[in-house]
PDB file of C-alpha atoms in Angstrom:
ATOM      1  CA  MET A 511     -10.796  29.526 -13.934  1.00  0.00           C
ATOM      2  CA  LYS A 512     -11.691  28.199 -10.449  1.00  0.00           C
ATOM      3  CA  THR A 513     -12.183  24.703 -11.904  1.00  0.00           C
ATOM      4  CA  LYS A 514      -8.670  24.772 -13.500  1.00  0.00           C
ATOM      5  CA  LEU A 515      -7.149  26.024 -10.276  1.00  0.00           C
ATOM      6  CA  PHE A 516      -9.001  23.251  -8.365  1.00  0.00           C
ATOM      7  CA  ILE A 517      -7.779  20.502 -10.771  1.00  0.00           C
ATOM      8  CA  PHE A 518      -4.259  21.906 -10.666  1.00  0.00           C
ATOM      9  CA  SER A 519      -4.341  21.961  -6.879  1.00  0.00           C
ATOM     10  CA  LEU A 520      -5.599  18.335  -6.662  1.00  0.00           C
ATOM     11  CA  SER A 521      -3.019  17.221  -9.202  1.00  0.00           C
ATOM     12  CA  PHE A 522      -0.243  18.985  -7.231  1.00  0.00           C
ATOM     13  CA  ILE A 523      -1.358  17.396  -3.914  1.00  0.00           C
ATOM     14  CA  TRP A 524      -1.554  13.951  -5.569  1.00  0.00           C
ATOM     15  CA  LEU A 525       1.880  14.371  -7.099  1.00  0.00           C
ATOM     16  CA  MET A 526       3.359  15.475  -3.796  1.00  0.00           C
ATOM     17  CA  GLY A 527       1.769  12.488  -2.039  1.00  0.00           C
ATOM     18  CA  THR A 528       3.079   9.967  -4.469  1.00  0.00           C
ATOM     19  CA  SER A 529       6.568  11.448  -4.658  1.00  0.00           C
ATOM     20  CA  CYS A 530       6.873  11.236  -0.860  1.00  0.00           C
ATOM     21  CA  GLN A 531       6.408   7.501  -0.795  1.00  0.00           C
ATOM     22  CA  LYS A 532      10.130   6.964  -0.765  1.00  0.00           C
ATOM     23  CA  ASP A 533       9.965   4.048   1.680  1.00  0.00           C
ATOM     24  CA  GLU A 534       8.246   1.826  -0.906  1.00  0.00           C
ATOM     25  CA  PHE A 535      10.456  -1.119  -1.522  1.00  0.00           C
ATOM     26  CA  ASP A 536      10.927  -2.469  -5.075  1.00  0.00           C
ATOM     27  CA  MET A 537      11.170  -6.263  -4.944  1.00  0.00           C
ATOM     28  CA  LYS A 538      12.096  -6.474  -8.621  1.00  0.00           C
ATOM     29  CA  ASN A 539      14.801  -3.859  -8.474  1.00  0.00           C
ATOM     30  CA  PRO A 540      15.850  -3.759  -4.802  1.00  0.00           C
ATOM     31  CA  ASP A 541      18.093  -1.206  -3.173  1.00  0.00           C
ATOM     32  CA  VAL A 542      20.560  -2.931  -0.889  1.00  0.00           C
ATOM     33  CA  ASP A 543      20.893  -0.013   1.544  1.00  0.00           C
ATOM     34  CA  GLN A 544      17.114   0.267   1.887  1.00  0.00           C
ATOM     35  CA  PHE A 545      16.852  -3.538   2.303  1.00  0.00           C
ATOM     36  CA  VAL A 546      19.440  -3.528   5.151  1.00  0.00           C
ATOM     37  CA  SER A 547      17.792  -0.496   6.742  1.00  0.00           C
ATOM     38  CA  ILE A 548      14.397  -2.167   6.797  1.00  0.00           C
ATOM     39  CA  LEU A 549      15.927  -5.372   8.173  1.00  0.00           C
ATOM     40  CA  LYS A 550      17.597  -3.450  11.009  1.00  0.00           C
ATOM     41  CA  SER A 551      14.399  -1.530  11.785  1.00  0.00           C
ATOM     42  CA  GLY A 552      12.605  -4.820  12.521  1.00  0.00           C
ATOM     43  CA  ASN A 553       9.781  -4.077  10.081  1.00  0.00           C
ATOM     44  CA  TYR A 554      10.769  -6.294   7.171  1.00  0.00           C
ATOM     45  CA  PHE A 555       7.625  -8.464   7.092  1.00  0.00           C
ATOM     46  CA  GLU A 556       5.284  -5.483   7.503  1.00  0.00           C
ATOM     47  CA  LYS A 557       7.001  -3.349   4.869  1.00  0.00           C
ATOM     48  CA  VAL A 558       8.148  -5.923   2.320  1.00  0.00           C
ATOM     49  CA  GLY A 559       6.512  -9.238   2.972  1.00  0.00           C
ATOM     50  CA  TYR A 560       7.846 -12.764   3.416  1.00  0.00           C
ATOM     51  CA  GLU A 561       9.908 -13.080   0.228  1.00  0.00           C
ATOM     52  CA  LEU A 562      13.506 -12.300  -0.559  1.00  0.00           C
ATOM     53  CA  PRO A 563      13.916  -9.539  -3.169  1.00  0.00           C
ATOM     54  CA  ASP A 564      15.138 -10.337  -6.679  1.00  0.00           C
ATOM     55  CA  PHE A 565      18.823  -9.607  -6.134  1.00  0.00           C
ATOM     56  CA  SER A 566      21.343 -10.160  -8.899  1.00  0.00           C
ATOM     57  CA  TYR A 567      25.109 -10.067  -9.381  1.00  0.00           C
ATOM     58  CA  LYS A 568      25.014  -6.275  -9.601  1.00  0.00           C
ATOM     59  CA  HIS A 569      23.977  -6.231  -5.948  1.00  0.00           C
ATOM     60  CA  ILE A 570      26.760  -8.479  -4.559  1.00  0.00           C
ATOM     61  CA  GLU A 571      29.384  -5.792  -4.058  1.00  0.00           C
ATOM     62  CA  ARG A 572      27.010  -3.674  -1.989  1.00  0.00           C
ATOM     63  CA  LEU A 573      25.814  -6.711   0.036  1.00  0.00           C
ATOM     64  CA  LEU A 574      29.475  -7.490   0.749  1.00  0.00           C
ATOM     65  CA  SER A 575      29.936  -4.048   2.308  1.00  0.00           C
ATOM     66  CA  TYR A 576      27.643  -5.048   5.181  1.00  0.00           C
ATOM     67  CA  LEU A 577      29.382  -8.328   6.051  1.00  0.00           C
ATOM     68  CA  LYS A 578      31.144  -6.954   9.081  1.00  0.00           C
ATOM     69  CA  ASP A 579      27.751  -6.072  10.662  1.00  0.00           C
ATOM     70  CA  THR A 580      26.649  -8.706  13.130  1.00  0.00           C
ATOM     71  CA  THR A 581      23.516  -6.908  14.260  1.00  0.00           C
ATOM     72  CA  SER A 582      20.782  -9.208  15.522  1.00  0.00           C
ATOM     73  CA  ILE A 583      17.655  -8.724  13.403  1.00  0.00           C
ATOM     74  CA  SER A 584      14.163  -9.910  14.264  1.00  0.00           C
ATOM     75  CA  ALA A 585      12.913 -10.861  10.834  1.00  0.00           C
ATOM     76  CA  PHE A 586      14.381 -12.270   7.616  1.00  0.00           C
ATOM     77  CA  PRO A 587      12.649 -14.178   4.817  1.00  0.00           C
ATOM     78  CA  THR A 588      13.416 -17.902   4.646  1.00  0.00           C
ATOM     79  CA  ASN A 589      12.813 -20.464   1.958  1.00  0.00           C
ATOM     80  CA  PRO A 590       9.034 -20.739   1.439  1.00  0.00           C
ATOM     81  CA  LEU A 591       9.473 -24.550   1.536  1.00  0.00           C
ATOM     82  CA  SER A 592      10.892 -24.428   5.058  1.00  0.00           C
ATOM     83  CA  SER A 593       9.086 -24.706   8.365  1.00  0.00           C
ATOM     84  CA  LYS A 594      12.281 -23.846  10.280  1.00  0.00           C
ATOM     85  CA  TYR A 595      12.977 -20.464  11.670  1.00  0.00           C
ATOM     86  CA  THR A 596      16.042 -20.098  13.832  1.00  0.00           C
ATOM     87  CA  ASN A 597      16.157 -16.965  15.916  1.00  0.00           C
ATOM     88  CA  PRO A 598      17.806 -14.596  16.373  1.00  0.00           C
ATOM     89  CA  LYS A 599      18.930 -13.849  12.821  1.00  0.00           C
ATOM     90  CA  ILE A 600      22.274 -12.250  12.384  1.00  0.00           C
ATOM     91  CA  LEU A 601      22.522  -9.649   9.612  1.00  0.00           C
ATOM     92  CA  ASN A 602      25.814 -10.733   7.989  1.00  0.00           C
ATOM     93  CA  GLU A 603      24.777 -14.419   8.122  1.00  0.00           C
ATOM     94  CA  CYS A 604      21.574 -13.543   6.320  1.00  0.00           C
ATOM     95  CA  LEU A 605      23.510 -11.524   3.720  1.00  0.00           C
ATOM     96  CA  LEU A 606      25.960 -14.383   3.156  1.00  0.00           C
ATOM     97  CA  TRP A 607      22.956 -16.636   2.482  1.00  0.00           C
ATOM     98  CA  THR A 608      21.490 -14.046   0.130  1.00  0.00           C
ATOM     99  CA  ILE A 609      24.772 -13.864  -1.798  1.00  0.00           C
ATOM    100  CA  ASP A 610      24.886 -17.661  -2.107  1.00  0.00           C
ATOM    101  CA  GLY A 611      21.323 -17.532  -3.512  1.00  0.00           C
ATOM    102  CA  ILE A 612      22.537 -15.077  -6.116  1.00  0.00           C
ATOM    103  CA  ARG A 613      25.656 -17.121  -6.907  1.00  0.00           C
ATOM    104  CA  PHE A 614      23.778 -20.369  -7.343  1.00  0.00           C
ATOM    105  CA  GLY A 615      20.749 -18.894  -9.046  1.00  0.00           C
ATOM    106  CA  SER A 616      18.330 -20.416  -6.554  1.00  0.00           C
ATOM    107  CA  LYS A 617      17.327 -17.359  -4.514  1.00  0.00           C
ATOM    108  CA  TYR A 618      17.184 -19.570  -1.428  1.00  0.00           C
ATOM    109  CA  PRO A 619      20.345 -21.667  -1.159  1.00  0.00           C
ATOM    110  CA  SER A 620      19.011 -23.785   1.721  1.00  0.00           C
ATOM    111  CA  LEU A 621      15.980 -23.954   4.065  1.00  0.00           C
ATOM    112  CA  GLU A 622      17.052 -20.978   6.125  1.00  0.00           C
ATOM    113  CA  PRO A 623      19.926 -18.595   6.680  1.00  0.00           C
ATOM    114  CA  CYS A 624      21.526 -20.457   9.523  1.00  0.00           C
ATOM    115  CA  LEU A 625      25.152 -21.422   9.180  1.00  0.00           C
ATOM    116  CA  ILE A 626      26.325 -24.317  11.326  1.00  0.00           C
ATOM    117  CA  ASP A 627      29.688 -25.780  12.220  1.00  0.00           C
ATOM    118  CA  THR A 628      29.311 -29.578  11.699  1.00  0.00           C
ATOM    119  CA  SER A 629      32.352 -30.244  13.848  1.00  0.00           C
ATOM    120  CA  THR A 630      30.523 -29.012  16.944  1.00  0.00           C
ATOM    121  CA  TYR A 631      27.663 -31.546  16.944  1.00  0.00           C
ATOM    122  CA  SER A 632      26.514 -32.843  20.280  1.00  0.00           C
ATOM    123  CA  ASP A 633      23.697 -35.338  20.984  1.00  0.00           C
ATOM    124  CA  LEU A 634      22.480 -33.015  23.734  1.00  0.00           C
ATOM    125  CA  ILE A 635      22.180 -29.740  21.798  1.00  0.00           C
ATOM    126  CA  GLY A 636      22.777 -30.612  18.139  1.00  0.00           C
ATOM    127  CA  TYR A 637      24.787 -28.219  16.038  1.00  0.00           C
ATOM    128  CA  THR A 638      25.891 -24.908  17.526  1.00  0.00           C
ATOM    129  CA  ARG A 639      25.424 -21.655  15.716  1.00  0.00           C
ATOM    130  CA  MET A 640      28.309 -19.453  14.613  1.00  0.00           C
ATOM    131  CA  SER A 641      29.477 -16.615  16.793  1.00  0.00           C
ATOM    132  CA  GLY A 642      29.614 -13.118  15.275  1.00  0.00           C
ATOM    133  CA  LYS A 643      33.403 -13.223  15.294  1.00  0.00           C
ATOM    134  CA  LYS A 644      33.355 -16.565  13.346  1.00  0.00           C
ATOM    135  CA  LEU A 645      30.795 -15.129  10.881  1.00  0.00           C
ATOM    136  CA  ILE A 646      33.114 -12.202  10.216  1.00  0.00           C
ATOM    137  CA  GLU A 647      35.949 -14.611   9.549  1.00  0.00           C
ATOM    138  CA  ILE A 648      33.764 -16.552   7.165  1.00  0.00           C
ATOM    139  CA  SER A 649      32.729 -13.380   5.403  1.00  0.00           C
ATOM    140  CA  ASN A 650      36.343 -13.019   4.302  1.00  0.00           C
ATOM    141  CA  LEU A 651      35.821 -16.187   2.195  1.00  0.00           C
ATOM    142  CA  TYR A 652      33.127 -14.261   0.338  1.00  0.00           C
ATOM    143  CA  ILE A 653      35.136 -11.058  -0.073  1.00  0.00           C
ATOM    144  CA  ASN A 654      38.098 -13.006  -1.382  1.00  0.00           C
ATOM    145  CA  TRP A 655      35.847 -14.975  -3.706  1.00  0.00           C
ATOM    146  CA  TYR A 656      34.263 -11.800  -5.070  1.00  0.00           C
ATOM    147  CA  ASN A 657      37.658 -10.141  -5.688  1.00  0.00           C
ATOM    148  CA  GLU A 658      38.827 -13.225  -7.592  1.00  0.00           C
ATOM    149  CA  TYR A 659      35.496 -13.547  -9.516  1.00  0.00           C
ATOM    150  CA  LYS A 660      35.478  -9.852 -10.429  1.00  0.00           C
ATOM    151  CA  ASN A 661      38.881 -10.287 -12.162  1.00  0.00           C
ATOM    152  CA  ASN A 662      37.949 -13.653 -13.808  1.00  0.00           C
ATOM    153  CA  PRO A 663      34.138 -14.052 -14.136  1.00  0.00           C
ATOM    154  CA  THR A 664      33.789 -17.709 -15.102  1.00  0.00           C
ATOM    155  CA  GLU A 665      30.808 -19.942 -14.439  1.00  0.00           C
ATOM    156  CA  THR A 666      33.028 -22.338 -12.434  1.00  0.00           C
ATOM    157  CA  LEU A 667      34.288 -19.563 -10.211  1.00  0.00           C
ATOM    158  CA  LYS A 668      30.763 -18.084  -9.841  1.00  0.00           C
ATOM    159  CA  LYS A 669      29.506 -21.343  -8.350  1.00  0.00           C
ATOM    160  CA  LYS A 670      32.633 -22.164  -6.349  1.00  0.00           C
ATOM    161  CA  ARG A 671      31.740 -24.043  -3.128  1.00  0.00           C
ATOM    162  CA  LEU A 672      33.200 -21.688  -0.537  1.00  0.00           C
ATOM    163  CA  PHE A 673      32.579 -24.097   2.348  1.00  0.00           C
ATOM    164  CA  GLU A 674      34.295 -27.032   0.585  1.00  0.00           C
ATOM    165  CA  ASN A 675      36.944 -28.506   2.958  1.00  0.00           C
ATOM    166  CA  THR A 676      35.396 -26.632   5.904  1.00  0.00           C
ATOM    167  CA  PRO A 677      33.011 -27.896   8.587  1.00  0.00           C
ATOM    168  CA  TYR A 678      30.488 -25.196   7.642  1.00  0.00           C
ATOM    169  CA  LYS A 679      27.165 -25.645   5.942  1.00  0.00           C
ATOM    170  CA  TRP A 680      23.807 -23.985   5.592  1.00  0.00           C
ATOM    171  CA  ASN A 681      21.173 -25.524   7.794  1.00  0.00           C
TER     172      ASN A 681
END
């Protein structure tokens, strides 16, 4: 009887310990809210690693809900082929980049999530980064695209170049 009680107690403790690991992040089936929370906490590389999760079209709507958030974040995964790392990272800029990775099926749509305005180039400082206000304006391109795509999900619309006829491009 004592052995059964002991085994039951150990099983119960193990079960409680594994069920409490709620902060585990599933890279294959990511939770957008958890992803954003980890990014904002500044612990992304420690908790998740250096890769971008496997987001899909089902995640876009939730990612869009964070596009008005211009919080500066300390860590965000970049293309593994890149040696560039512009800091600070801006949350909505990183999420726009993530959405483009989903839309184009490439995961990493450029070397890093840094949006530049090519009309602001100067020999002295190069391209200037977007302000938070400008990034929020640009996020409206994505929201409008998604609303249009949701009503008419075609391959052409899915891969529409949102920065066509603008001075914006991913660095």
